[in-house]
Coordinates of N, CA and C in Angstrom, one line a residue:
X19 N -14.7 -5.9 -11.8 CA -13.7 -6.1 -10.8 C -13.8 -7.5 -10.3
X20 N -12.9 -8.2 -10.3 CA -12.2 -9.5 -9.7 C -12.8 -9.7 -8.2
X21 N -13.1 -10.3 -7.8 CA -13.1 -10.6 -6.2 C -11.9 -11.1 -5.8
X22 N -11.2 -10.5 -4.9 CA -10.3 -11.0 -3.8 C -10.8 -12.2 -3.2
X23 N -9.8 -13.3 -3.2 CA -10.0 -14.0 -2.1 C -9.6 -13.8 -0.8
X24 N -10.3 -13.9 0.3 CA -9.5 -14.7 1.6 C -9.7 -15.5 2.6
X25 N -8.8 -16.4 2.7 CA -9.4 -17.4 3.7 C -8.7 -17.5 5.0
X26 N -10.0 -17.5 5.8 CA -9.6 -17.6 7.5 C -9.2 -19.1 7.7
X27 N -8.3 -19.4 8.5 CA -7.4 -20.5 9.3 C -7.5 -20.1 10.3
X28 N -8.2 -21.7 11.1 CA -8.2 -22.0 12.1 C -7.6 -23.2 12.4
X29 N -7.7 -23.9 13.8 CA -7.2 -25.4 13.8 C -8.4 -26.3 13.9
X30 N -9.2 -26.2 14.7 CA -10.7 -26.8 13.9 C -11.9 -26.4 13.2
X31 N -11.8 -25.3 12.5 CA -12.7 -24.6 11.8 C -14.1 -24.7 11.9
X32 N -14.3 -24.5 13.3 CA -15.3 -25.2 14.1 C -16.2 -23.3 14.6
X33 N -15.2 -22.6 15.1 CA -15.9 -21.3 15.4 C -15.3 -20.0 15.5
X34 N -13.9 -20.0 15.5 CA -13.6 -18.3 15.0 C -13.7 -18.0 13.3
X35 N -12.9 -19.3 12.6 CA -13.0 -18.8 11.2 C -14.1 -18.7 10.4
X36 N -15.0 -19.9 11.0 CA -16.4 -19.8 10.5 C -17.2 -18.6 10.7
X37 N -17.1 -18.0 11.8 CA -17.4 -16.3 12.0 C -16.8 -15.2 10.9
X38 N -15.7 -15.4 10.9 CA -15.1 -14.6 10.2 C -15.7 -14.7 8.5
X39 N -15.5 -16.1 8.5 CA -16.2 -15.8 6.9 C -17.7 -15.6 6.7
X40 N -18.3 -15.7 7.7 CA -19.6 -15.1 7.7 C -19.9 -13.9 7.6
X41 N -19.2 -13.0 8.7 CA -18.7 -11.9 8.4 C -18.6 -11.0 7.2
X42 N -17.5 -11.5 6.6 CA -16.7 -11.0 5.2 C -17.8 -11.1 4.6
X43 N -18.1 -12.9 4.1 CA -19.3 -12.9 2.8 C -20.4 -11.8 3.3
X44 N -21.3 -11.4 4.3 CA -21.9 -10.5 4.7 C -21.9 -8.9 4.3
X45 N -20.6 -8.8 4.7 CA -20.7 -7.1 4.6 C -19.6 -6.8 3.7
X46 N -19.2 -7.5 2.4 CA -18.2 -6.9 1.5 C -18.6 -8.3 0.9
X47 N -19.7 -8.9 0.6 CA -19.6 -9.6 -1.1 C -19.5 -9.0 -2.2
X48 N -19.3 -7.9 -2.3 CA -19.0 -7.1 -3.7 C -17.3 -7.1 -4.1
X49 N -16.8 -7.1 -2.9 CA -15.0 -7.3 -2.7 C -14.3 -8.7 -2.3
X50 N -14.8 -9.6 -1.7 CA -14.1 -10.6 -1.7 C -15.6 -12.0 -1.8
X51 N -14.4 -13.0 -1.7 CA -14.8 -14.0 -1.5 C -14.3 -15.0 -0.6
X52 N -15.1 -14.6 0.4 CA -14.8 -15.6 2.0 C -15.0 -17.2 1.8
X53 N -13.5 -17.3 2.5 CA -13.4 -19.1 2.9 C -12.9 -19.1 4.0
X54 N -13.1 -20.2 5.0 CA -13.0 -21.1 5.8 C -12.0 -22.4 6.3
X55 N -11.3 -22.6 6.4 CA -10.7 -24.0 6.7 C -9.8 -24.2 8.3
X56 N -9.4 -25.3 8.1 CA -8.8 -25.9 9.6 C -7.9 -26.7 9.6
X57 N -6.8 -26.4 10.4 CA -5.6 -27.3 10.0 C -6.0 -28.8 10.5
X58 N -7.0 -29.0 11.8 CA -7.5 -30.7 11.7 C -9.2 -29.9 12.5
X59 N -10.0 -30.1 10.9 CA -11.4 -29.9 11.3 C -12.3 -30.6 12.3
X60 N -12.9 -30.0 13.2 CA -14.3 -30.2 13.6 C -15.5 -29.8 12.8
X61 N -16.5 -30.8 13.2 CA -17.9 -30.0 12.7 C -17.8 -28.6 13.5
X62 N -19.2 -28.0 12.6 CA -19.3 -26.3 13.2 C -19.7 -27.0 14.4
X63 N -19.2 -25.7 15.7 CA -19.7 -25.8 17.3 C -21.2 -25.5 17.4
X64 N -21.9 -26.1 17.6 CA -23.4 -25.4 17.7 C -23.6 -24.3 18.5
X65 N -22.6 -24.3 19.5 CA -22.8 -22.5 20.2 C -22.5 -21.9 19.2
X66 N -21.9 -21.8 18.0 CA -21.2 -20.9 16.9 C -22.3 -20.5 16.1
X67 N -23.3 -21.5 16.0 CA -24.2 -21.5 15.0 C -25.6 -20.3 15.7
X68 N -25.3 -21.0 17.2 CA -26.7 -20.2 17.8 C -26.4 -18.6 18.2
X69 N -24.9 -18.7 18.6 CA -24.7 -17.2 18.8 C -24.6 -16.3 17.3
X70 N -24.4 -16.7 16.4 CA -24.6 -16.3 14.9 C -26.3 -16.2 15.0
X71 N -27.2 -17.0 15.1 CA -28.0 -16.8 14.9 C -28.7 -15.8 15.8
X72 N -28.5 -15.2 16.8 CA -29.1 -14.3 17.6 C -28.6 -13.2 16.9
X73 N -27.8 -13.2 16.1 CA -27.7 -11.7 15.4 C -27.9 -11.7 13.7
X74 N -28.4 -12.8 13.2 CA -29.4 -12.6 12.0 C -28.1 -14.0 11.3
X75 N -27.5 -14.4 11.6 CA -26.7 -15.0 10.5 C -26.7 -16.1 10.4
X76 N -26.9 -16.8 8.9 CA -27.6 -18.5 9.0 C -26.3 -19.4 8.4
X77 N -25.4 -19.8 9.2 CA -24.7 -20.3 9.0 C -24.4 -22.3 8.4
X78 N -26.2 -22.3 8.2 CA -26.3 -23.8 7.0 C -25.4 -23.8 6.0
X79 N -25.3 -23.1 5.6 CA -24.5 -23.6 3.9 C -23.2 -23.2 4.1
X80 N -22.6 -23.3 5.2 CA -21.0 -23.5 5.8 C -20.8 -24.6 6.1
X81 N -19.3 -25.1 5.9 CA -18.8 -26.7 6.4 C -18.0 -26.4 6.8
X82 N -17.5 -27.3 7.4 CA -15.7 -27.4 8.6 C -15.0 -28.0 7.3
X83 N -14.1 -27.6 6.9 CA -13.0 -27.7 5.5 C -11.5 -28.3 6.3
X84 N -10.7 -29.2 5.7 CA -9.2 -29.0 6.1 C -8.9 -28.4 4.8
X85 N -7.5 -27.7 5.1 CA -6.9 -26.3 4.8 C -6.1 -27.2 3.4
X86 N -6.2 -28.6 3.1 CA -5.8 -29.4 2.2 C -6.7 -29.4 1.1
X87 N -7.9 -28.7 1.1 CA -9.2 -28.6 0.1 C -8.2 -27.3 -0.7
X88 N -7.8 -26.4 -0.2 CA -7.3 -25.4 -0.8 C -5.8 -25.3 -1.0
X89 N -4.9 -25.8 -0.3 CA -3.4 -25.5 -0.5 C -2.8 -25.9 -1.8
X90 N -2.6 -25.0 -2.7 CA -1.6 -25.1 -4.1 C -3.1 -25.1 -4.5
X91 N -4.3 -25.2 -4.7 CA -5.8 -25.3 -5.3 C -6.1 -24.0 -5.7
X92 N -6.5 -22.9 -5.1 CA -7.1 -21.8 -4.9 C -6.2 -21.1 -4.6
X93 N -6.1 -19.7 -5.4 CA -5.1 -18.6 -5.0 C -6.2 -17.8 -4.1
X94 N -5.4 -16.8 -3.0 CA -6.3 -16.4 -2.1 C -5.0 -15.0 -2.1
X95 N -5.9 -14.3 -2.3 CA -5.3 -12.5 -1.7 C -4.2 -12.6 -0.3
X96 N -5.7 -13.2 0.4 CA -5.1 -13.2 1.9 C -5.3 -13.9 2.6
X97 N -4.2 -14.3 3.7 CA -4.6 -15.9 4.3 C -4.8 -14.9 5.7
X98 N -5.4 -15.0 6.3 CA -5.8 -14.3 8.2 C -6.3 -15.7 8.8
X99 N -5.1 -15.9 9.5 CA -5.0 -16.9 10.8 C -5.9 -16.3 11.6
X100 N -6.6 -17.0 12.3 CA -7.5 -16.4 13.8 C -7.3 -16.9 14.5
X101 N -6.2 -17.7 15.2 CA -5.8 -18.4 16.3 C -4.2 -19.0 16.3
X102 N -3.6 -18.4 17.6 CA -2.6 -18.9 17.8 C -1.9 -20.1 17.1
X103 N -2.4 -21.3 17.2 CA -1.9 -22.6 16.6 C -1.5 -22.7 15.6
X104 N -3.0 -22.2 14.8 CA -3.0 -22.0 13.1 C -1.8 -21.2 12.5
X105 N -1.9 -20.6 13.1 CA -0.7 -19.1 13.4 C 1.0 -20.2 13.0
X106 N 1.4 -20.7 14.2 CA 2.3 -21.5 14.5 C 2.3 -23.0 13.2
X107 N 1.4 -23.3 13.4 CA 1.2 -24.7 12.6 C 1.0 -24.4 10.7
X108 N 0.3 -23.1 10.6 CA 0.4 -23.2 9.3 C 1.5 -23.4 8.4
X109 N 1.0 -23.9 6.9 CA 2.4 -24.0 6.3 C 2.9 -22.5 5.9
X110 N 4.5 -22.8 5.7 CA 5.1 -21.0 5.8 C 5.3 -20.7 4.5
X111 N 5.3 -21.5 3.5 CA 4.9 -21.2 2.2 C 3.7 -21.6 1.2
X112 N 2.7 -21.1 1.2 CA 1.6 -21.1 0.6 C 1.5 -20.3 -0.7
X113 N 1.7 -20.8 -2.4 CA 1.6 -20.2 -3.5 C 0.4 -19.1 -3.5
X114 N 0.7 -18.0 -4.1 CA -0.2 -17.3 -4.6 C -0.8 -16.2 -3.7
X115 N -0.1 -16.4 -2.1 CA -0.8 -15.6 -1.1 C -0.1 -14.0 -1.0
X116 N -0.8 -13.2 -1.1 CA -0.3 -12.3 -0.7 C 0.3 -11.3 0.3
X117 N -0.9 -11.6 1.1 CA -0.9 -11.2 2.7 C -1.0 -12.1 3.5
X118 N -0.2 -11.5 4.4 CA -0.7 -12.8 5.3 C -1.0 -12.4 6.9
X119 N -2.2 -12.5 7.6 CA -2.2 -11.4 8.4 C -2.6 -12.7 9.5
X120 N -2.6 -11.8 10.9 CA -3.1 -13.1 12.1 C -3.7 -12.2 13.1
X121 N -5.3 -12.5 13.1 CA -5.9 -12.0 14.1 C -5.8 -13.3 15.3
X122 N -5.7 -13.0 16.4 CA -5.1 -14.0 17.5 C -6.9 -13.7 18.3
X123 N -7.5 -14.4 18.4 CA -8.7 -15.1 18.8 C -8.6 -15.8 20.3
X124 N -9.4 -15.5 21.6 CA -9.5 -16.5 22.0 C -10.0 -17.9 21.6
X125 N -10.2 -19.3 22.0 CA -11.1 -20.2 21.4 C -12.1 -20.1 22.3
X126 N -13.5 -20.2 21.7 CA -14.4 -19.7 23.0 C -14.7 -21.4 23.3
X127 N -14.5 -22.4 22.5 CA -15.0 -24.1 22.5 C -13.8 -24.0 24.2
X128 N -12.8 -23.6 24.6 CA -12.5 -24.2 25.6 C -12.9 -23.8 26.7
X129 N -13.8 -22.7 26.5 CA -14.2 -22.0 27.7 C -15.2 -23.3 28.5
X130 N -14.9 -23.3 30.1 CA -15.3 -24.7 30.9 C -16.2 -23.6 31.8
X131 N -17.5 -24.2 31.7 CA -18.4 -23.3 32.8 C -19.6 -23.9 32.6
X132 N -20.5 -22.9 33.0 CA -22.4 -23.5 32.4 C -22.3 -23.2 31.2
X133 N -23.7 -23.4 30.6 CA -23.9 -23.1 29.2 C -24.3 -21.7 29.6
X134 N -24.6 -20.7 30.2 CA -25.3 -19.5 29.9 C -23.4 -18.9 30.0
X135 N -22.3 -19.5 30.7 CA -21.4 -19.0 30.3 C -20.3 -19.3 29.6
X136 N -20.8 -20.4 29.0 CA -20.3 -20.9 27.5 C -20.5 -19.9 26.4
X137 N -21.8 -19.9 26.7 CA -22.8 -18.3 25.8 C -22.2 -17.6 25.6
X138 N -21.7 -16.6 27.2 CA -21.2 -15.5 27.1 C -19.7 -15.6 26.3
X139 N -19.5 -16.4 26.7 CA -17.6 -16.8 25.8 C -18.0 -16.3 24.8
X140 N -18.4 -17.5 24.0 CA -19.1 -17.5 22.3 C -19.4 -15.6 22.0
X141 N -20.3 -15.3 22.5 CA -20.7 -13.8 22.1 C -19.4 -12.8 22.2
X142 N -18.6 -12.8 23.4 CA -17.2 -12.3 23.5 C -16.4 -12.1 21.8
X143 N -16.3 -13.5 21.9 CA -15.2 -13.4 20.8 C -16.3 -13.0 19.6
X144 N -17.8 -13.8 19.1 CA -18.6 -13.1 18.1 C -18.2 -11.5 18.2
X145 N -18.0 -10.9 19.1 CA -18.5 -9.2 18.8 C -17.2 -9.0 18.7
X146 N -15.4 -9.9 19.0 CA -14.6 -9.4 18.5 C -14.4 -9.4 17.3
X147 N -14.5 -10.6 16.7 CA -14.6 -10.5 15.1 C -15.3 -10.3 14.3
X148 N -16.4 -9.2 14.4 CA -17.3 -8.4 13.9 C -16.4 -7.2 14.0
X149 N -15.9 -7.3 15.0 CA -15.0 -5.3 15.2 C -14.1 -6.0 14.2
X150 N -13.2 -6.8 14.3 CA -12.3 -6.8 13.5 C -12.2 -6.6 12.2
X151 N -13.5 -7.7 11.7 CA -13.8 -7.5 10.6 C -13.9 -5.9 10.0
X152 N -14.7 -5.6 10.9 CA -15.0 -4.3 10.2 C -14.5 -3.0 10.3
X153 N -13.3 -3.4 11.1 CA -12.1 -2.4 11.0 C -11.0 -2.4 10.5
X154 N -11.1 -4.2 9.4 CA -10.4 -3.8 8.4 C -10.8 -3.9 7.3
X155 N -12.3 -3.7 7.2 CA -12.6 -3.1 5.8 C -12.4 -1.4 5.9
X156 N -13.0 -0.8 7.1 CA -12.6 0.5 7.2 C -11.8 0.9 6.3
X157 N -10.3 0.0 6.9 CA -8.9 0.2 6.5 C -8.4 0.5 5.1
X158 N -9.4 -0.1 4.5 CA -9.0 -0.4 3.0 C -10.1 0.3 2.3
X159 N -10.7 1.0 2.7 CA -12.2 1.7 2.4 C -12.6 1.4 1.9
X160 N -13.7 0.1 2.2 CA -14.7 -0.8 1.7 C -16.1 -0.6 2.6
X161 N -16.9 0.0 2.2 CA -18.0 0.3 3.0 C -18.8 -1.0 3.7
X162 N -19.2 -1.1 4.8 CA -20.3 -2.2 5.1 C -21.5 -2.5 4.1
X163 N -21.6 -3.5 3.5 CA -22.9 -3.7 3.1 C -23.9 -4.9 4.0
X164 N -25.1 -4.9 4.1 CA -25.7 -6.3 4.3 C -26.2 -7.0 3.2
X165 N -27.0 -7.8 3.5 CA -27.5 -9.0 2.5 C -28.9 -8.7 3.0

């Protein structure tokens, strides 16, 4: 069986899509093959990296991508926006895609406070796109695996 591709879009691919493809490659590498990109990249957020890391996930061998490494390049199953912008800004025709789905994300990088509630941001949206994720592999009946 083929792996599905899909890649999350964001606008700095700095910390919702980076989650998301951590996610995916995580608990369904037997069904797809997660990517990443950003319509104008930042490096990863380091709160992205440390609140990943409080829950086992080592996000070194991830990079901040523009969404130009892949467009007309890579056919992808499915493109899932995770933020409004990307949503709005992406291109409306992209070869080869099938689906095209938009989970709408807070950004947790704009949250303005202390760091213990920068934290809390970060963790917010982490535990939303772990549900998400994993309620739509539910959907498609793909069991959870780990690594």
């Amino acid at each position: 069986m083929e792996k599905q591709r899909v890649l999350f879009l964001c606008t700095g691919n700095s910390c919702r899509s980076q989650m998301a493809e951590a996610f995916l490659r995580t608990y369904a590498s037997q069904y797809f093959k997660a990517y990443s990109a950003g319509l104008e990249p930042k490096p990863i957020n380091p709160y992205t990296i440390q609140v990943m890391e409080e829950i086992g996930f080592d996000l070194s061998g991830q990079t901040s991508k523009n969404v130009s490494v892949y467009l007309g390049k890579v056919l992808f199953k499915y493109l899932i926006t995770v933020c409004d912008e990307a949503e709005k800004n992406c291109p409306s025709t992209w070869p080869g895609i099938n689906t095209r789905l938009h989970w709408s994300f807070e950004d947790p990088a704009k949250f303005e406070g202390s760091i213990e509630g920068k934290m809390a941001k970060f963790r917010e949206v982490r535990e939303q796109i772990q549900a998400k994720i994993s309620t739509w592999l539910e959907e498609q009946n793909i069991p959870l695996q780990s690594d």
